[in-house]
mmCIF file of C-alpha atoms in Angstrom:
data_model
loop_
_atom_site.group_PDB
_atom_site.id
_atom_site.type_symbol
_atom_site.label_atom_id
_atom_site.label_comp_id
_atom_site.label_asym_id
_atom_site.label_seq_id
_atom_site.Cartn_x
_atom_site.Cartn_y
_atom_site.Cartn_z
ATOM 1 C CA UNK D 23 107.284 151.792 -94.379
ATOM 2 C CA UNK D 24 105.335 151.266 -97.588
ATOM 3 C CA UNK D 25 102.060 151.147 -95.659
ATOM 4 C CA UNK D 26 102.906 154.471 -93.987
ATOM 5 C CA UNK D 27 103.678 156.037 -97.359
ATOM 6 C CA UNK D 28 100.440 154.713 -98.872
ATOM 7 C CA UNK D 29 98.467 155.928 -95.878
ATOM 8 C CA UNK D 30 100.106 159.326 -96.227
ATOM 9 C CA UNK D 31 99.023 159.656 -99.855
ATOM 10 C CA UNK D 32 95.475 158.577 -98.988
ATOM 11 C CA UNK D 33 95.354 161.139 -96.181
ATOM 12 C CA UNK D 34 96.753 163.802 -98.532
ATOM 13 C CA UNK D 35 94.110 163.064 -101.153
ATOM 14 C CA UNK D 36 91.290 163.270 -98.617
ATOM 15 C CA UNK D 37 92.685 166.507 -97.205
ATOM 16 C CA UNK D 38 92.999 168.184 -100.619
ATOM 17 C CA UNK D 39 89.712 166.825 -101.982
ATOM 18 C CA UNK D 40 87.814 168.089 -98.968
ATOM 19 C CA UNK D 41 89.669 171.396 -99.012
ATOM 20 C CA UNK D 42 88.000 171.917 -102.384
ATOM 21 C CA UNK D 43 84.668 170.662 -101.067
ATOM 22 C CA UNK D 44 84.984 172.805 -97.931
ATOM 23 C CA UNK D 45 85.319 175.893 -100.099
ATOM 24 C CA UNK D 46 82.627 174.745 -102.532
ATOM 25 C CA UNK D 47 79.720 173.764 -100.318
ATOM 26 C CA UNK D 48 79.361 176.847 -98.091
ATOM 27 C CA UNK D 49 79.849 179.319 -100.932
ATOM 28 C CA UNK D 50 78.384 177.634 -104.035
ATOM 29 C CA UNK D 51 74.980 179.155 -103.289
ATOM 30 C CA UNK D 52 76.317 182.673 -102.610
ATOM 31 C CA UNK D 53 78.534 182.468 -105.728
ATOM 32 C CA UNK D 54 75.542 181.522 -107.867
ATOM 33 C CA UNK D 55 73.559 184.308 -106.221
ATOM 34 C CA UNK D 56 76.359 186.730 -107.152
ATOM 35 C CA UNK D 57 76.073 185.433 -110.737
ATOM 36 C CA UNK D 58 72.472 186.652 -110.793
ATOM 37 C CA UNK D 59 70.780 183.291 -110.210
ATOM 38 C CA UNK D 60 67.512 183.139 -108.269
ATOM 39 C CA UNK D 61 66.377 180.552 -105.693
ATOM 40 C CA UNK D 62 64.951 178.166 -108.309
ATOM 41 C CA UNK D 63 68.106 178.261 -110.434
ATOM 42 C CA UNK D 64 70.336 177.794 -107.371
ATOM 43 C CA UNK D 65 68.234 174.811 -106.317
ATOM 44 C CA UNK D 66 68.474 173.246 -109.782
ATOM 45 C CA UNK D 67 72.227 173.784 -110.055
ATOM 46 C CA UNK D 68 72.812 172.351 -106.579
ATOM 47 C CA UNK D 69 70.576 169.404 -107.414
ATOM 48 C CA UNK D 70 72.631 168.852 -110.586
ATOM 49 C CA UNK D 71 75.724 168.262 -108.447
ATOM 50 C CA UNK D 72 73.835 165.787 -106.262
ATOM 51 C CA UNK D 73 72.220 164.122 -109.300
ATOM 52 C CA UNK D 74 75.656 163.247 -110.637
ATOM 53 C CA UNK D 75 76.381 161.458 -107.353
ATOM 54 C CA UNK D 76 73.422 159.155 -108.042
ATOM 55 C CA UNK D 77 74.424 158.055 -111.546
ATOM 56 C CA UNK D 78 78.173 158.552 -111.882
ATOM 57 C CA UNK D 79 79.504 156.259 -109.107
ATOM 58 C CA UNK D 80 77.689 153.248 -110.568
ATOM 59 C CA UNK D 81 79.125 153.828 -114.031
ATOM 60 C CA UNK D 82 82.627 154.597 -112.774
ATOM 61 C CA UNK D 83 82.533 151.593 -110.453
ATOM 62 C CA UNK D 84 81.623 149.349 -113.376
ATOM 63 C CA UNK D 85 84.406 150.862 -115.504
ATOM 64 C CA UNK D 86 86.931 150.297 -112.710
ATOM 65 C CA UNK D 87 85.982 146.618 -112.522
ATOM 66 C CA UNK D 88 85.953 146.333 -116.314
ATOM 67 C CA UNK D 89 89.538 147.627 -116.492
ATOM 68 C CA UNK D 90 90.538 145.756 -113.345
ATOM 69 C CA UNK D 91 91.847 148.877 -111.586
ATOM 70 C CA UNK D 92 90.674 152.086 -109.943
ATOM 71 C CA UNK D 93 93.446 154.031 -111.696
ATOM 72 C CA UNK D 94 90.828 155.978 -113.617
ATOM 73 C CA UNK D 95 90.656 158.312 -110.588
ATOM 74 C CA UNK D 96 93.524 160.627 -111.699
ATOM 75 C CA UNK D 97 91.895 161.177 -115.104
ATOM 76 C CA UNK D 98 88.546 161.989 -113.504
ATOM 77 C CA UNK D 99 90.236 164.329 -111.010
ATOM 78 C CA UNK D 100 92.045 166.266 -113.739
ATOM 79 C CA UNK D 101 88.891 166.705 -115.840
ATOM 80 C CA UNK D 102 87.063 167.863 -112.704
ATOM 81 C CA UNK D 103 89.571 170.671 -112.163
ATOM 82 C CA UNK D 104 89.389 171.812 -115.790
ATOM 83 C CA UNK D 105 85.600 171.602 -115.841
ATOM 84 C CA UNK D 106 85.276 173.572 -112.633
ATOM 85 C CA UNK D 107 87.385 176.428 -113.995
ATOM 86 C CA UNK D 108 85.153 176.431 -117.084
ATOM 87 C CA UNK D 109 82.309 177.747 -114.898
ATOM 88 C CA UNK D 110 83.914 181.147 -115.321
ATOM 89 C CA UNK D 111 83.135 180.998 -119.042
ATOM 90 C CA UNK D 112 79.385 180.827 -118.401
ATOM 91 C CA UNK D 113 79.183 184.527 -117.443
ATOM 92 C CA UNK D 114 76.006 183.939 -115.434
ATOM 93 C CA UNK D 115 74.095 182.164 -118.224
ATOM 94 C CA UNK D 116 71.908 179.519 -116.566
ATOM 95 C CA UNK D 117 72.008 177.010 -119.439
ATOM 96 C CA UNK D 118 75.796 177.191 -119.658
ATOM 97 C CA UNK D 119 76.118 176.894 -115.883
ATOM 98 C CA UNK D 120 73.882 173.829 -115.867
ATOM 99 C CA UNK D 121 75.786 172.098 -118.689
ATOM 100 C CA UNK D 122 79.199 172.778 -117.138
ATOM 101 C CA UNK D 123 77.982 171.800 -113.654
ATOM 102 C CA UNK D 124 76.641 168.474 -114.897
ATOM 103 C CA UNK D 125 79.930 167.822 -116.701
ATOM 104 C CA UNK D 126 82.429 168.595 -113.953
ATOM 105 C CA UNK D 127 80.289 167.029 -111.210
ATOM 106 C CA UNK D 128 79.970 163.813 -113.243
ATOM 107 C CA UNK D 129 83.751 163.390 -113.055
ATOM 108 C CA UNK D 130 83.996 164.759 -109.507
ATOM 109 C CA UNK D 131 81.481 162.147 -108.346
ATOM 110 C CA UNK D 132 83.750 159.409 -109.716
ATOM 111 C CA UNK D 133 86.690 160.099 -107.448
ATOM 112 C CA UNK D 134 85.504 159.844 -103.851
ATOM 113 C CA UNK D 135 83.634 156.485 -103.985
ATOM 114 C CA UNK D 136 86.586 154.833 -105.742
ATOM 115 C CA UNK D 137 89.072 156.300 -103.269
ATOM 116 C CA UNK D 138 86.814 155.279 -100.365
ATOM 117 C CA UNK D 139 86.824 151.713 -101.679
ATOM 118 C CA UNK D 140 90.606 151.855 -102.087
ATOM 119 C CA UNK D 141 90.991 153.157 -98.536
ATOM 120 C CA UNK D 142 88.767 150.463 -97.040
ATOM 121 C CA UNK D 143 90.722 147.761 -98.889
ATOM 122 C CA UNK D 144 93.997 149.269 -97.708
ATOM 123 C CA UNK D 145 92.770 149.718 -94.110
ATOM 124 C CA UNK D 146 91.635 146.094 -93.956
ATOM 125 C CA UNK D 147 94.956 144.919 -95.364
ATOM 126 C CA UNK D 148 97.001 147.038 -92.939
ATOM 127 C CA UNK D 149 94.776 146.718 -89.863
ATOM 128 C CA UNK D 150 94.024 150.451 -89.722
ATOM 129 C CA UNK D 151 90.670 152.066 -88.917
ATOM 130 C CA UNK D 152 89.098 153.730 -91.970
ATOM 131 C CA UNK D 153 87.979 156.697 -89.861
ATOM 132 C CA UNK D 154 91.582 157.548 -88.920
ATOM 133 C CA UNK D 155 92.385 158.181 -92.602
ATOM 134 C CA UNK D 156 89.033 159.720 -93.510
ATOM 135 C CA UNK D 157 89.255 162.351 -90.776
ATOM 136 C CA UNK D 158 91.969 164.112 -92.814
ATOM 137 C CA UNK D 159 89.227 164.965 -95.271
ATOM 138 C CA UNK D 160 87.243 166.577 -92.482
ATOM 139 C CA UNK D 161 90.302 168.589 -91.438
ATOM 140 C CA UNK D 162 90.668 169.803 -95.022
ATOM 141 C CA UNK D 163 87.010 170.801 -95.083
ATOM 142 C CA UNK D 164 87.473 172.818 -91.887
ATOM 143 C CA UNK D 165 90.611 174.520 -93.190
ATOM 144 C CA UNK D 166 88.968 175.799 -96.350
ATOM 145 C CA UNK D 167 85.479 176.524 -95.024
ATOM 146 C CA UNK D 168 87.245 178.899 -92.620
ATOM 147 C CA UNK D 169 89.982 180.048 -94.986
ATOM 148 C CA UNK D 170 87.693 180.625 -97.949
ATOM 149 C CA UNK D 171 85.422 182.808 -95.832
ATOM 150 C CA UNK D 172 88.292 185.150 -95.066
ATOM 151 C CA UNK D 173 89.499 185.053 -98.668
ATOM 152 C CA UNK D 174 86.073 185.955 -100.042
ATOM 153 C CA UNK D 175 85.599 188.659 -97.424
ATOM 154 C CA UNK D 176 88.810 190.283 -98.713
ATOM 155 C CA UNK D 177 88.722 189.545 -102.457
ATOM 156 C CA UNK D 178 85.034 188.959 -103.103
ATOM 157 C CA UNK D 179 83.494 186.145 -105.135
ATOM 158 C CA UNK D 180 86.145 186.485 -107.864
ATOM 159 C CA UNK D 181 88.371 184.265 -105.685
ATOM 160 C CA UNK D 182 85.827 181.413 -105.583
ATOM 161 C CA UNK D 183 86.739 179.518 -108.774
ATOM 162 C CA UNK D 184 90.559 179.802 -108.749
ATOM 163 C CA UNK D 185 90.682 179.177 -104.990
ATOM 164 C CA UNK D 186 88.925 175.830 -105.360
ATOM 165 C CA UNK D 187 90.652 174.838 -108.615
ATOM 166 C CA UNK D 188 94.063 174.984 -106.898
ATOM 167 C CA UNK D 189 93.026 172.216 -104.513
ATOM 168 C CA UNK D 190 91.347 170.160 -107.221
ATOM 169 C CA UNK D 191 94.615 170.171 -109.174
ATOM 170 C CA UNK D 192 96.556 169.261 -106.025
ATOM 171 C CA UNK D 193 94.110 166.405 -105.338
ATOM 172 C CA UNK D 194 94.754 165.165 -108.872
ATOM 173 C CA UNK D 195 98.470 165.125 -108.080
ATOM 174 C CA UNK D 196 97.926 163.075 -104.915
ATOM 175 C CA UNK D 197 95.551 160.691 -106.699
ATOM 176 C CA UNK D 198 98.391 159.498 -108.947
ATOM 177 C CA UNK D 199 100.129 157.815 -105.988
ATOM 178 C CA UNK D 200 97.263 156.008 -104.254
ATOM 179 C CA UNK D 201 97.492 152.225 -103.582
ATOM 180 C CA UNK D 202 94.778 151.195 -106.036
ATOM 181 C CA UNK D 203 95.801 147.556 -106.415
ATOM 182 C CA UNK D 204 93.906 145.295 -108.814
ATOM 183 C CA UNK D 205 90.247 144.347 -108.960
ATOM 184 C CA UNK D 206 88.444 141.155 -109.973
ATOM 185 C CA UNK D 207 87.408 140.885 -113.597
ATOM 186 C CA UNK D 208 83.979 142.396 -114.236
ATOM 187 C CA UNK D 209 82.953 139.180 -116.009
ATOM 188 C CA UNK D 210 83.824 136.963 -113.034
ATOM 189 C CA UNK D 211 80.834 135.178 -111.438
ATOM 190 C CA UNK D 212 79.097 137.354 -108.873
ATOM 191 C CA UNK D 213 75.757 137.254 -107.038
ATOM 192 C CA UNK D 214 72.862 138.296 -109.255
ATOM 193 C CA UNK D 215 71.494 141.763 -108.604
ATOM 194 C CA UNK D 216 67.948 140.396 -108.665
ATOM 195 C CA UNK D 217 68.686 138.059 -105.749
ATOM 196 C CA UNK D 218 70.253 140.893 -103.762
ATOM 197 C CA UNK D 219 67.242 143.133 -104.336
ATOM 198 C CA UNK D 220 64.895 140.526 -102.866
ATOM 199 C CA UNK D 221 66.052 141.457 -99.370
ATOM 200 C CA UNK D 222 63.435 143.865 -97.997
ATOM 201 C CA UNK D 223 65.953 145.158 -95.442
ATOM 202 C CA UNK D 224 68.100 146.464 -98.307
ATOM 203 C CA UNK D 225 65.190 148.559 -99.593
ATOM 204 C CA UNK D 226 64.627 150.065 -96.149
ATOM 205 C CA UNK D 227 68.343 150.817 -95.905
ATOM 206 C CA UNK D 228 68.358 152.530 -99.310
ATOM 207 C CA UNK D 229 65.220 154.494 -98.404
ATOM 208 C CA UNK D 230 66.857 155.619 -95.166
ATOM 209 C CA UNK D 231 69.924 156.798 -97.067
ATOM 210 C CA UNK D 232 67.746 158.590 -99.611
ATOM 211 C CA UNK D 233 65.813 160.455 -96.924
ATOM 212 C CA UNK D 234 68.937 161.375 -94.965
ATOM 213 C CA UNK D 235 70.623 162.769 -98.079
ATOM 214 C CA UNK D 236 67.446 164.533 -99.210
ATOM 215 C CA UNK D 237 67.190 166.265 -95.841
ATOM 216 C CA UNK D 238 70.628 167.779 -96.445
ATOM 217 C CA UNK D 239 69.641 169.177 -99.849
ATOM 218 C CA UNK D 240 68.202 172.482 -98.661
ATOM 219 C CA UNK D 241 71.023 172.845 -96.135
ATOM 220 C CA UNK D 242 73.740 172.484 -98.759
ATOM 221 C CA UNK D 243 72.002 174.806 -101.212
ATOM 222 C CA UNK D 244 70.658 177.579 -99.004
ATOM 223 C CA UNK D 245 72.168 177.476 -95.502
ATOM 224 C CA UNK D 246 74.822 180.096 -96.275
ATOM 225 C CA UNK D 247 72.289 182.383 -97.951
ATOM 226 C CA UNK D 248 69.883 181.799 -95.042
ATOM 227 C CA UNK D 249 72.641 182.736 -92.578
ATOM 228 C CA UNK D 250 73.424 185.874 -94.589
ATOM 229 C CA UNK D 251 69.776 186.898 -94.264
ATOM 230 C CA UNK D 252 70.195 186.651 -90.485
ATOM 231 C CA UNK D 253 73.074 189.120 -90.621
ATOM 232 C CA UNK D 254 76.120 186.846 -90.749
ATOM 233 C CA UNK D 255 79.121 187.604 -92.954
ATOM 234 C CA UNK D 256 81.243 185.233 -95.035
ATOM 235 C CA UNK D 257 83.816 184.677 -92.279
ATOM 236 C CA UNK D 258 81.162 183.859 -89.659
ATOM 237 C CA UNK D 259 79.386 181.493 -92.052
ATOM 238 C CA UNK D 260 82.661 179.717 -92.747
ATOM 239 C CA UNK D 261 83.213 179.335 -88.995
ATOM 240 C CA UNK D 262 79.790 177.717 -88.591
ATOM 241 C CA UNK D 263 80.568 175.210 -91.333
ATOM 242 C CA UNK D 264 84.038 174.645 -89.909
ATOM 243 C CA UNK D 265 82.765 174.019 -86.374
ATOM 244 C CA UNK D 266 80.261 171.488 -87.682
ATOM 245 C CA UNK D 267 82.987 169.542 -89.423
ATOM 246 C CA UNK D 268 85.284 169.784 -86.386
ATOM 247 C CA UNK D 269 82.604 167.836 -84.503
ATOM 248 C CA UNK D 270 82.564 165.394 -87.415
ATOM 249 C CA UNK D 271 86.328 164.907 -87.045
ATOM 250 C CA UNK D 272 85.906 164.043 -83.371
ATOM 251 C CA UNK D 273 83.310 161.411 -84.217
ATOM 252 C CA UNK D 274 85.442 159.879 -86.953
ATOM 253 C CA UNK D 275 88.304 159.589 -84.436
ATOM 254 C CA UNK D 276 86.299 157.952 -81.643
ATOM 255 C CA UNK D 277 83.284 156.746 -83.573
ATOM 256 C CA UNK D 278 84.490 153.211 -84.317
ATOM 257 C CA UNK D 279 84.508 152.390 -80.613
ATOM 258 C CA UNK D 280 81.105 154.011 -80.093
ATOM 259 C CA UNK D 281 79.553 152.036 -82.946
ATOM 260 C CA UNK D 282 80.976 148.805 -81.541
ATOM 261 C CA UNK D 283 79.684 149.614 -78.053
ATOM 262 C CA UNK D 284 76.177 150.828 -78.949
ATOM 263 C CA UNK D 285 75.658 148.754 -82.076
ATOM 264 C CA UNK D 286 75.001 149.832 -85.647
ATOM 265 C CA UNK D 287 71.152 149.965 -85.419
ATOM 266 C CA UNK D 288 71.153 152.343 -82.431
ATOM 267 C CA UNK D 289 73.761 154.680 -83.940
ATOM 268 C CA UNK D 290 71.982 154.596 -87.309
ATOM 269 C CA UNK D 291 68.541 155.464 -85.925
ATOM 270 C CA UNK D 292 69.982 157.937 -83.421
ATOM 271 C CA UNK D 293 71.588 159.825 -86.292
ATOM 272 C CA UNK D 294 68.149 160.344 -87.846
ATOM 273 C CA UNK D 295 66.612 161.669 -84.625
ATOM 274 C CA UNK D 296 69.440 164.138 -84.061
ATOM 275 C CA UNK D 297 69.387 165.198 -87.723
ATOM 276 C CA UNK D 298 65.698 166.097 -87.414
ATOM 277 C CA UNK D 299 66.462 168.091 -84.252
ATOM 278 C CA UNK D 300 69.247 169.923 -86.065
ATOM 279 C CA UNK D 301 67.073 171.003 -88.986
ATOM 280 C CA UNK D 302 64.260 172.056 -86.643
ATOM 281 C CA UNK D 303 66.477 174.381 -84.622
ATOM 282 C CA UNK D 304 68.059 175.883 -87.749
ATOM 283 C CA UNK D 305 64.592 176.581 -89.197
ATOM 284 C CA UNK D 306 63.556 178.230 -85.922
ATOM 285 C CA UNK D 307 66.846 180.219 -85.663
ATOM 286 C CA UNK D 308 66.533 181.074 -81.954
ATOM 287 C CA UNK D 309 69.842 182.962 -81.893
ATOM 288 C CA UNK D 310 73.497 182.575 -82.806
ATOM 289 C CA UNK D 311 74.456 180.679 -79.634
ATOM 290 C CA UNK D 312 71.845 177.996 -80.339
ATOM 291 C CA UNK D 313 72.872 177.833 -83.989
ATOM 292 C CA UNK D 314 76.494 177.242 -82.978
ATOM 293 C CA UNK D 315 75.444 174.508 -80.544
ATOM 294 C CA UNK D 316 73.201 172.768 -83.048
ATOM 295 C CA UNK D 317 75.995 172.696 -85.617
ATOM 296 C CA UNK D 318 77.678 170.142 -83.347
ATOM 297 C CA UNK D 319 74.937 167.726 -84.421
ATOM 298 C CA UNK D 320 76.760 167.423 -87.731
ATOM 299 C CA UNK D 321 78.639 164.690 -85.870
ATOM 300 C CA UNK D 322 75.368 162.750 -85.935
ATOM 301 C CA UNK D 323 73.777 163.816 -89.210
ATOM 302 C CA UNK D 324 76.926 163.137 -91.232
ATOM 303 C CA UNK D 325 79.682 161.262 -89.371
ATOM 304 C CA UNK D 326 77.558 158.853 -87.304
ATOM 305 C CA UNK D 327 75.312 158.121 -90.267
ATOM 306 C CA UNK D 328 78.342 157.641 -92.529
ATOM 307 C CA UNK D 329 80.092 155.159 -90.239
ATOM 308 C CA UNK D 330 76.942 153.238 -89.309
ATOM 309 C CA UNK D 331 75.842 152.985 -92.944
#
């Protein structure tokens, strides 16, 4: 009974967190464009969000071990919601947008890695597959990438900030009830980082992750704007994002068995090949039918890579 309740709160957090992300990612670029930002500024502001994901998780992970608990997540989630709403105070000023974006994304980047670690600990303890909990995040992403498109089509970009903030606040509420448990003391003996970094395979793994994430940079920043230039409206763009993540959900549900059957190396390298195919077809833009079909490769470029990694 307790395990079911804990799993329910984890699923709720993922759903709400990715509802916010599902509204943010497809429409962040168009919202910035509506604020008068050009391609360079949009690229910088999108990179600022990703830059926080490089630095923040390491610091927050260390703080969690220092305090012996991941219960810092609710505080980070609440500051994220407040910081995100503060974007409305920038009034299109690039410097203000950059400062606020760096601030809220620094706290936003703290939550998901710590919750992922909590979920993996809980799944191992309860004998549950991680993907079965994580797929609720994908369902949330689908719900809001579709729902936000319709909302923006009706209300315009004024609905962007409050629409996302509602789910960030709700995610904060769910984060207060997660099964964080306790962590080893940060000062306890652990393997030296220098000895870990001697493994050449680790460097190749990190390089692979870097390249895979880098390849998504232009997609996250400009795909929606690119689709608009090919005549698609907000609702249609949201459907494309939603379909991609629906394919991701399917892989998270069945992916554990596929990884066990094919092996991690084959799934990992196959994800790269299919990711390259996906970007090539999108760049070519041979027509809407092909674009819809190639969005199914999100199951490889995100879900397969995520599970194999």
